[in-house]
């Protein structure tokens, strides 16, 4: 019976040829034209493909877009735009996928940081590479115009590096077939050297509803031709039977192996708005080469330097040029040919984690822009050498001014410390609340707060930073950070929150108040840990007099210092839910600055930007309309009331 079935299939294959799946149909030239009929006609090919047509915008009924253009999403101005075209193979059968199309759109939108309305599942059917898998074609549609080069490249990288987390329990593992968009690099070759059915241009893809099939010419066959065909079919049937048997045996073995591998696969589970994330597998060498060869797709503001340029600027990375060293690299002082001074960070780690951190740092820094963040100027990739080039912030760091070599240059007075506290808080508030997606620094500390000559702070070193979605909680099996600054819940459980950064900020704030290191083994027993020692002293007048940095010599307004101390006390609270958000800290510190006299106010705020939203918030706070109870304080001789 199996031989008979194979024989019949082979006869159908030879006698009734059809156009190859990988050959794209031809399309008319790109144009926007009035619409006179439905965009797609329903045909018998619906039995082969499932199609989720993009919703029509009510005001856009008068236009239609020629392939590969498509209409903008709902809520955007009517226009025909280029979508990013993606094809993936999912580890589920097509009939299982059809009921889960909306869930797949949600997964793709979350993984690419786009709106769900920008994700369109254009077609789904049996994969030409494995008929037991579903091949899905997806359009990622810009809201207007086109995707900028960086966004398109990030989408490209996220798909090829499998950073788009798709629920394995629903859709199985996925393989990327192609990602197409003008300006993107060619898709890496698929395993086995086959490129699959990858369209050669942005507009050459298979229509999910119908295809133009050229008519076959009628012709007659003589007896000799029929005999040859029958003999060939019989021979081929025997070969097919043998191959089918071998494949069946191999498939039974492969299923058991895939079941074992599935337990180690990258997964994303969504429960009550909390996402648990595991690091993706290491990027393959071919994709690393693809990344290195396409640095030109980064924003124009990010320059590309040659290794020889950086070696010349740093005297071949001389030890005399070293400015500092972190967990992922050493920083050198460099002087470029145009006499401009830069800081060159040379990655020293050679493992896969170091490589992933480098890619993550470039992606992150290229889209983060704030006056209190260190600016990325350029990059260098040559062989195994990877460098980041930053603006030089030449006045040391908070750590060096409080505890190190810059301590003897001059005292950090109270006005400078308050200015540093406000600027650093603004930087973290930007990362947590204004960047998309949210960014958790993970290694905020005094040595990562660099200072300009006027003591404007610049937060640096995003080598450990992590992307996060709003309200999300991350679980890490490897706690990263610096001892003395790491939040207790992160150190004990691996749970990483934006409030973990708030704790680290609170430690730096206590350093500014006390002039002490976060961990100082020269202190008396029981007082080595700064937070443990300072926490009970922060909320009483007598405690503050004992705690305040003696090098300030009393040159500060005690009311303002007390308010800053209460903010620090809340930031280092042992319970994350009791810590304020960084936006609240910024507003509270600005109220303190506004309460100072005119000269101090200029010192504290003059270099900072002002906004109508802040003035409105400050007015509300002064009238008690917002719940920042830690801003207004009354205190007696013993304790503060928060």
mmCIF file of C-alpha atoms in Angstrom, residues 60-313:
data_model
loop_
_atom_site.group_PDB
_atom_site.id
_atom_site.type_symbol
_atom_site.label_atom_id
_atom_site.label_comp_id
_atom_site.label_asym_id
_atom_site.label_seq_id
_atom_site.Cartn_x
_atom_site.Cartn_y
_atom_site.Cartn_z
ATOM 1 C CA UNK A 60 -7.856 55.582 3.068
ATOM 2 C CA UNK A 61 -10.466 53.729 1.001
ATOM 3 C CA UNK A 62 -9.593 55.819 -2.036
ATOM 4 C CA UNK A 63 -6.057 54.511 -2.483
ATOM 5 C CA UNK A 64 -4.411 51.171 -3.042
ATOM 6 C CA UNK A 65 -0.747 50.297 -2.968
ATOM 7 C CA UNK A 66 1.141 48.249 -5.540
ATOM 8 C CA UNK A 67 3.352 45.452 -4.256
ATOM 9 C CA UNK A 68 5.581 45.618 -2.308
ATOM 10 C CA UNK A 69 4.139 48.845 -0.880
ATOM 11 C CA UNK A 70 1.391 48.655 1.722
ATOM 12 C CA UNK A 71 -0.875 51.072 3.552
ATOM 13 C CA UNK A 72 0.227 52.653 6.817
ATOM 14 C CA UNK A 73 -1.292 51.259 10.042
ATOM 15 C CA UNK A 74 -4.542 52.513 11.530
ATOM 16 C CA UNK A 75 -4.114 55.918 13.150
ATOM 17 C CA UNK A 76 -1.285 56.995 10.820
ATOM 18 C CA UNK A 77 -1.580 59.367 7.851
ATOM 19 C CA UNK A 78 -2.691 57.585 4.691
ATOM 20 C CA UNK A 79 0.312 56.628 2.586
ATOM 21 C CA UNK A 80 1.945 53.732 0.809
ATOM 22 C CA UNK A 81 5.102 52.648 2.621
ATOM 23 C CA UNK A 82 7.767 49.968 2.363
ATOM 24 C CA UNK A 83 7.364 47.263 4.992
ATOM 25 C CA UNK A 84 10.185 45.139 6.369
ATOM 26 C CA UNK A 85 9.424 41.714 4.882
ATOM 27 C CA UNK A 86 10.206 38.674 7.003
ATOM 28 C CA UNK A 87 9.675 34.960 6.494
ATOM 29 C CA UNK A 88 10.105 32.455 9.310
ATOM 30 C CA UNK A 89 9.487 28.748 9.764
ATOM 31 C CA UNK A 90 7.647 27.891 12.987
ATOM 32 C CA UNK A 91 7.865 24.529 14.725
ATOM 33 C CA UNK A 92 4.113 23.904 14.505
ATOM 34 C CA UNK A 93 1.863 22.546 11.764
ATOM 35 C CA UNK A 94 -0.073 25.121 9.678
ATOM 36 C CA UNK A 95 -3.471 23.960 10.933
ATOM 37 C CA UNK A 96 -2.315 24.605 14.520
ATOM 38 C CA UNK A 97 -1.084 28.093 13.649
ATOM 39 C CA UNK A 98 -4.273 29.442 12.079
ATOM 40 C CA UNK A 99 -6.077 29.803 15.419
ATOM 41 C CA UNK A 100 -3.116 31.612 16.989
ATOM 42 C CA UNK A 101 -2.439 34.377 14.434
ATOM 43 C CA UNK A 102 -3.356 37.216 16.894
ATOM 44 C CA UNK A 103 -1.047 35.761 19.550
ATOM 45 C CA UNK A 104 1.793 35.595 17.011
ATOM 46 C CA UNK A 105 1.268 39.271 16.126
ATOM 47 C CA UNK A 106 1.502 40.187 19.811
ATOM 48 C CA UNK A 107 4.742 38.168 20.197
ATOM 49 C CA UNK A 108 6.356 39.765 17.112
ATOM 50 C CA UNK A 109 5.302 43.278 18.200
ATOM 51 C CA UNK A 110 6.754 42.788 21.687
ATOM 52 C CA UNK A 111 10.003 41.354 20.331
ATOM 53 C CA UNK A 112 10.571 44.190 17.822
ATOM 54 C CA UNK A 113 9.321 47.035 20.036
ATOM 55 C CA UNK A 114 6.643 47.968 17.499
ATOM 56 C CA UNK A 115 2.902 48.457 17.900
ATOM 57 C CA UNK A 116 0.682 45.459 17.176
ATOM 58 C CA UNK A 117 -0.976 47.449 14.375
ATOM 59 C CA UNK A 118 2.426 47.559 12.625
ATOM 60 C CA UNK A 119 2.601 43.749 12.448
ATOM 61 C CA UNK A 120 0.757 42.065 9.582
ATOM 62 C CA UNK A 121 0.756 38.324 9.044
ATOM 63 C CA UNK A 122 0.576 38.219 5.251
ATOM 64 C CA UNK A 123 0.574 34.482 4.684
ATOM 65 C CA UNK A 124 0.916 31.116 6.364
ATOM 66 C CA UNK A 125 1.229 27.664 4.872
ATOM 67 C CA UNK A 126 3.284 24.506 4.839
ATOM 68 C CA UNK A 127 7.003 25.199 4.668
ATOM 69 C CA UNK A 128 8.792 24.188 1.487
ATOM 70 C CA UNK A 129 11.715 23.153 3.667
ATOM 71 C CA UNK A 130 9.715 20.947 6.044
ATOM 72 C CA UNK A 131 6.036 20.294 5.350
ATOM 73 C CA UNK A 132 5.384 19.620 9.028
ATOM 74 C CA UNK A 133 6.325 23.221 9.850
ATOM 75 C CA UNK A 134 4.429 26.410 9.076
ATOM 76 C CA UNK A 135 6.050 29.050 6.881
ATOM 77 C CA UNK A 136 4.859 32.534 7.843
ATOM 78 C CA UNK A 137 5.408 35.750 5.894
ATOM 79 C CA UNK A 138 5.220 38.942 7.931
ATOM 80 C CA UNK A 139 5.165 42.631 7.046
ATOM 81 C CA UNK A 140 6.486 45.099 9.644
ATOM 82 C CA UNK A 141 4.955 48.412 8.589
ATOM 83 C CA UNK A 142 6.390 51.864 9.469
ATOM 84 C CA UNK A 143 3.932 54.380 10.904
ATOM 85 C CA UNK A 144 4.846 56.835 8.146
ATOM 86 C CA UNK A 145 7.524 57.329 5.551
ATOM 87 C CA UNK A 146 10.022 54.561 6.147
ATOM 88 C CA UNK A 147 12.021 52.942 8.926
ATOM 89 C CA UNK A 148 15.305 54.722 9.593
ATOM 90 C CA UNK A 149 18.454 52.705 8.922
ATOM 91 C CA UNK A 150 19.101 51.987 12.595
ATOM 92 C CA UNK A 151 15.566 50.735 13.301
ATOM 93 C CA UNK A 152 15.581 48.508 10.198
ATOM 94 C CA UNK A 153 19.012 47.142 11.098
ATOM 95 C CA UNK A 154 17.955 46.444 14.696
ATOM 96 C CA UNK A 155 14.895 44.540 13.422
ATOM 97 C CA UNK A 156 17.225 42.616 11.082
ATOM 98 C CA UNK A 157 19.640 41.801 13.913
ATOM 99 C CA UNK A 158 16.896 40.862 16.388
ATOM 100 C CA UNK A 159 15.391 38.321 13.974
ATOM 101 C CA UNK A 160 18.693 36.787 12.845
ATOM 102 C CA UNK A 161 20.084 36.636 16.390
ATOM 103 C CA UNK A 162 16.754 35.246 17.683
ATOM 104 C CA UNK A 163 16.298 38.180 20.055
ATOM 105 C CA UNK A 164 12.600 38.223 19.098
ATOM 106 C CA UNK A 165 11.223 35.956 21.843
ATOM 107 C CA UNK A 166 8.362 33.790 20.526
ATOM 108 C CA UNK A 167 6.501 31.538 22.968
ATOM 109 C CA UNK A 168 7.984 28.087 22.396
ATOM 110 C CA UNK A 169 5.046 26.347 24.052
ATOM 111 C CA UNK A 170 2.667 27.826 21.438
ATOM 112 C CA UNK A 171 4.757 28.138 18.297
ATOM 113 C CA UNK A 172 7.819 25.937 18.850
ATOM 114 C CA UNK A 173 11.256 27.090 17.822
ATOM 115 C CA UNK A 174 11.574 29.289 14.751
ATOM 116 C CA UNK A 175 14.068 29.675 11.915
ATOM 117 C CA UNK A 176 14.476 32.907 9.961
ATOM 118 C CA UNK A 177 14.384 32.500 6.175
ATOM 119 C CA UNK A 178 14.858 36.115 5.135
ATOM 120 C CA UNK A 179 14.555 39.724 6.343
ATOM 121 C CA UNK A 180 14.235 42.229 3.498
ATOM 122 C CA UNK A 181 14.269 46.033 3.427
ATOM 123 C CA UNK A 182 16.108 48.603 1.285
ATOM 124 C CA UNK A 183 19.614 49.094 2.655
ATOM 125 C CA UNK A 184 19.753 45.896 4.695
ATOM 126 C CA UNK A 185 22.548 43.377 4.107
ATOM 127 C CA UNK A 186 21.818 40.115 2.272
ATOM 128 C CA UNK A 187 20.274 37.366 4.353
ATOM 129 C CA UNK A 188 22.886 34.906 5.708
ATOM 130 C CA UNK A 189 22.912 31.527 3.922
ATOM 131 C CA UNK A 190 20.662 28.875 5.419
ATOM 132 C CA UNK A 191 22.143 25.632 6.771
ATOM 133 C CA UNK A 192 23.111 23.305 3.985
ATOM 134 C CA UNK A 193 24.036 26.144 1.656
ATOM 135 C CA UNK A 194 20.494 26.690 0.421
ATOM 136 C CA UNK A 195 19.031 30.131 0.386
ATOM 137 C CA UNK A 196 15.466 28.877 0.451
ATOM 138 C CA UNK A 197 12.733 30.704 -1.374
ATOM 139 C CA UNK A 198 14.160 34.139 -0.676
ATOM 140 C CA UNK A 199 12.895 36.911 -2.949
ATOM 141 C CA UNK A 200 15.642 38.606 -4.858
ATOM 142 C CA UNK A 201 14.223 42.089 -4.318
ATOM 143 C CA UNK A 202 12.006 43.824 -1.852
ATOM 144 C CA UNK A 203 8.990 43.371 -4.036
ATOM 145 C CA UNK A 204 9.503 39.793 -5.111
ATOM 146 C CA UNK A 205 7.525 37.655 -2.711
ATOM 147 C CA UNK A 206 4.800 35.122 -3.082
ATOM 148 C CA UNK A 207 1.256 36.460 -2.828
ATOM 149 C CA UNK A 208 -0.590 34.747 0.024
ATOM 150 C CA UNK A 209 -3.887 34.641 -1.869
ATOM 151 C CA UNK A 210 -3.093 33.801 -5.476
ATOM 152 C CA UNK A 211 -0.274 33.546 -7.984
ATOM 153 C CA UNK A 212 0.001 34.066 -11.707
ATOM 154 C CA UNK A 213 0.384 30.615 -13.248
ATOM 155 C CA UNK A 214 1.386 30.684 -16.907
ATOM 156 C CA UNK A 215 -0.927 28.590 -19.103
ATOM 157 C CA UNK A 216 0.456 25.270 -20.225
ATOM 158 C CA UNK A 217 0.737 24.509 -23.894
ATOM 159 C CA UNK A 218 -1.309 21.604 -25.089
ATOM 160 C CA UNK A 219 0.739 18.881 -26.665
ATOM 161 C CA UNK A 220 0.383 15.205 -27.421
ATOM 162 C CA UNK A 221 2.733 12.396 -26.430
ATOM 163 C CA UNK A 222 3.575 9.421 -28.588
ATOM 164 C CA UNK A 223 3.893 5.825 -27.357
ATOM 165 C CA UNK A 224 7.661 5.988 -26.926
ATOM 166 C CA UNK A 225 7.375 9.038 -24.724
ATOM 167 C CA UNK A 226 4.701 7.357 -22.607
ATOM 168 C CA UNK A 227 6.845 4.241 -22.200
ATOM 169 C CA UNK A 228 9.840 6.294 -21.118
ATOM 170 C CA UNK A 229 7.696 8.221 -18.610
ATOM 171 C CA UNK A 230 6.187 5.030 -17.149
ATOM 172 C CA UNK A 231 9.621 3.414 -16.801
ATOM 173 C CA UNK A 232 11.013 6.556 -15.188
ATOM 174 C CA UNK A 233 8.049 6.769 -12.802
ATOM 175 C CA UNK A 234 8.449 3.159 -11.706
ATOM 176 C CA UNK A 235 12.162 3.600 -11.104
ATOM 177 C CA UNK A 236 11.587 6.834 -9.271
ATOM 178 C CA UNK A 237 8.838 5.229 -7.158
ATOM 179 C CA UNK A 238 11.278 2.617 -5.889
ATOM 180 C CA UNK A 239 13.817 5.309 -5.046
ATOM 181 C CA UNK A 240 11.112 7.390 -3.303
ATOM 182 C CA UNK A 241 10.058 4.395 -1.236
ATOM 183 C CA UNK A 242 13.626 3.784 -0.075
ATOM 184 C CA UNK A 243 14.232 7.446 0.703
ATOM 185 C CA UNK A 244 10.891 7.732 2.534
ATOM 186 C CA UNK A 245 11.751 4.770 4.748
ATOM 187 C CA UNK A 246 15.155 6.231 5.628
ATOM 188 C CA UNK A 247 13.651 9.665 6.352
ATOM 189 C CA UNK A 248 10.969 8.101 8.553
ATOM 190 C CA UNK A 249 13.623 6.388 10.657
ATOM 191 C CA UNK A 250 15.689 9.568 10.915
ATOM 192 C CA UNK A 251 12.640 11.643 11.836
ATOM 193 C CA UNK A 252 11.729 9.349 14.716
ATOM 194 C CA UNK A 253 15.239 9.809 16.112
ATOM 195 C CA UNK A 254 15.176 13.570 15.485
ATOM 196 C CA UNK A 255 11.937 14.039 17.409
ATOM 197 C CA UNK A 256 13.425 12.595 20.569
ATOM 198 C CA UNK A 257 16.462 14.849 20.215
ATOM 199 C CA UNK A 258 14.326 17.961 19.639
ATOM 200 C CA UNK A 259 12.274 17.154 22.738
ATOM 201 C CA UNK A 260 15.466 17.189 24.811
ATOM 202 C CA UNK A 261 16.710 20.389 23.172
ATOM 203 C CA UNK A 262 13.377 22.132 23.783
ATOM 204 C CA UNK A 263 13.996 22.137 27.526
ATOM 205 C CA UNK A 264 17.046 24.336 26.987
ATOM 206 C CA UNK A 265 15.510 26.609 24.328
ATOM 207 C CA UNK A 266 15.121 30.339 24.872
ATOM 208 C CA UNK A 267 11.596 31.026 26.096
ATOM 209 C CA UNK A 268 9.420 33.905 27.162
ATOM 210 C CA UNK A 269 6.472 33.376 29.502
ATOM 211 C CA UNK A 270 3.976 36.115 30.242
ATOM 212 C CA UNK A 271 2.118 35.932 33.565
ATOM 213 C CA UNK A 272 0.315 38.899 35.142
ATOM 214 C CA UNK A 273 2.428 41.327 33.122
ATOM 215 C CA UNK A 274 5.734 39.900 34.443
ATOM 216 C CA UNK A 275 8.237 38.585 31.899
ATOM 217 C CA UNK A 276 11.049 36.199 32.747
ATOM 218 C CA UNK A 277 13.916 36.469 30.277
ATOM 219 C CA UNK A 278 16.826 34.127 29.646
ATOM 220 C CA UNK A 279 19.804 35.208 27.615
ATOM 221 C CA UNK A 280 19.693 34.117 23.941
ATOM 222 C CA UNK A 281 22.233 31.654 22.626
ATOM 223 C CA UNK A 282 25.531 32.874 21.306
ATOM 224 C CA UNK A 283 25.489 34.615 17.951
ATOM 225 C CA UNK A 284 26.904 32.491 15.173
ATOM 226 C CA UNK A 285 30.119 33.545 13.514
ATOM 227 C CA UNK A 286 28.428 34.214 10.185
ATOM 228 C CA UNK A 287 26.034 36.658 11.796
ATOM 229 C CA UNK A 288 28.864 38.308 13.715
ATOM 230 C CA UNK A 289 30.581 38.848 10.384
ATOM 231 C CA UNK A 290 27.332 40.237 9.011
ATOM 232 C CA UNK A 291 27.166 42.711 11.891
ATOM 233 C CA UNK A 292 30.777 43.764 11.540
ATOM 234 C CA UNK A 293 30.427 44.272 7.795
ATOM 235 C CA UNK A 294 27.368 46.457 8.132
ATOM 236 C CA UNK A 295 28.452 49.057 10.665
ATOM 237 C CA UNK A 296 27.548 51.677 8.052
ATOM 238 C CA UNK A 297 23.883 51.199 8.919
ATOM 239 C CA UNK A 298 24.422 52.884 12.313
ATOM 240 C CA UNK A 299 23.341 56.540 12.635
ATOM 241 C CA UNK A 300 25.483 59.098 10.855
ATOM 242 C CA UNK A 301 26.409 60.597 14.235
ATOM 243 C CA UNK A 302 28.322 57.396 15.087
ATOM 244 C CA UNK A 303 31.678 57.384 13.285
ATOM 245 C CA UNK A 304 33.710 54.325 12.324
ATOM 246 C CA UNK A 305 37.400 54.463 13.221
ATOM 247 C CA UNK A 306 40.207 52.230 12.020
ATOM 248 C CA UNK A 307 42.358 50.407 14.537
ATOM 249 C CA UNK A 308 45.434 52.289 13.321
ATOM 250 C CA UNK A 309 43.724 55.620 14.096
ATOM 251 C CA UNK A 310 42.969 54.558 17.660
ATOM 252 C CA UNK A 311 46.449 53.072 18.173
ATOM 253 C CA UNK A 312 47.972 56.367 17.069
ATOM 254 C CA UNK A 313 45.618 58.316 19.353
#
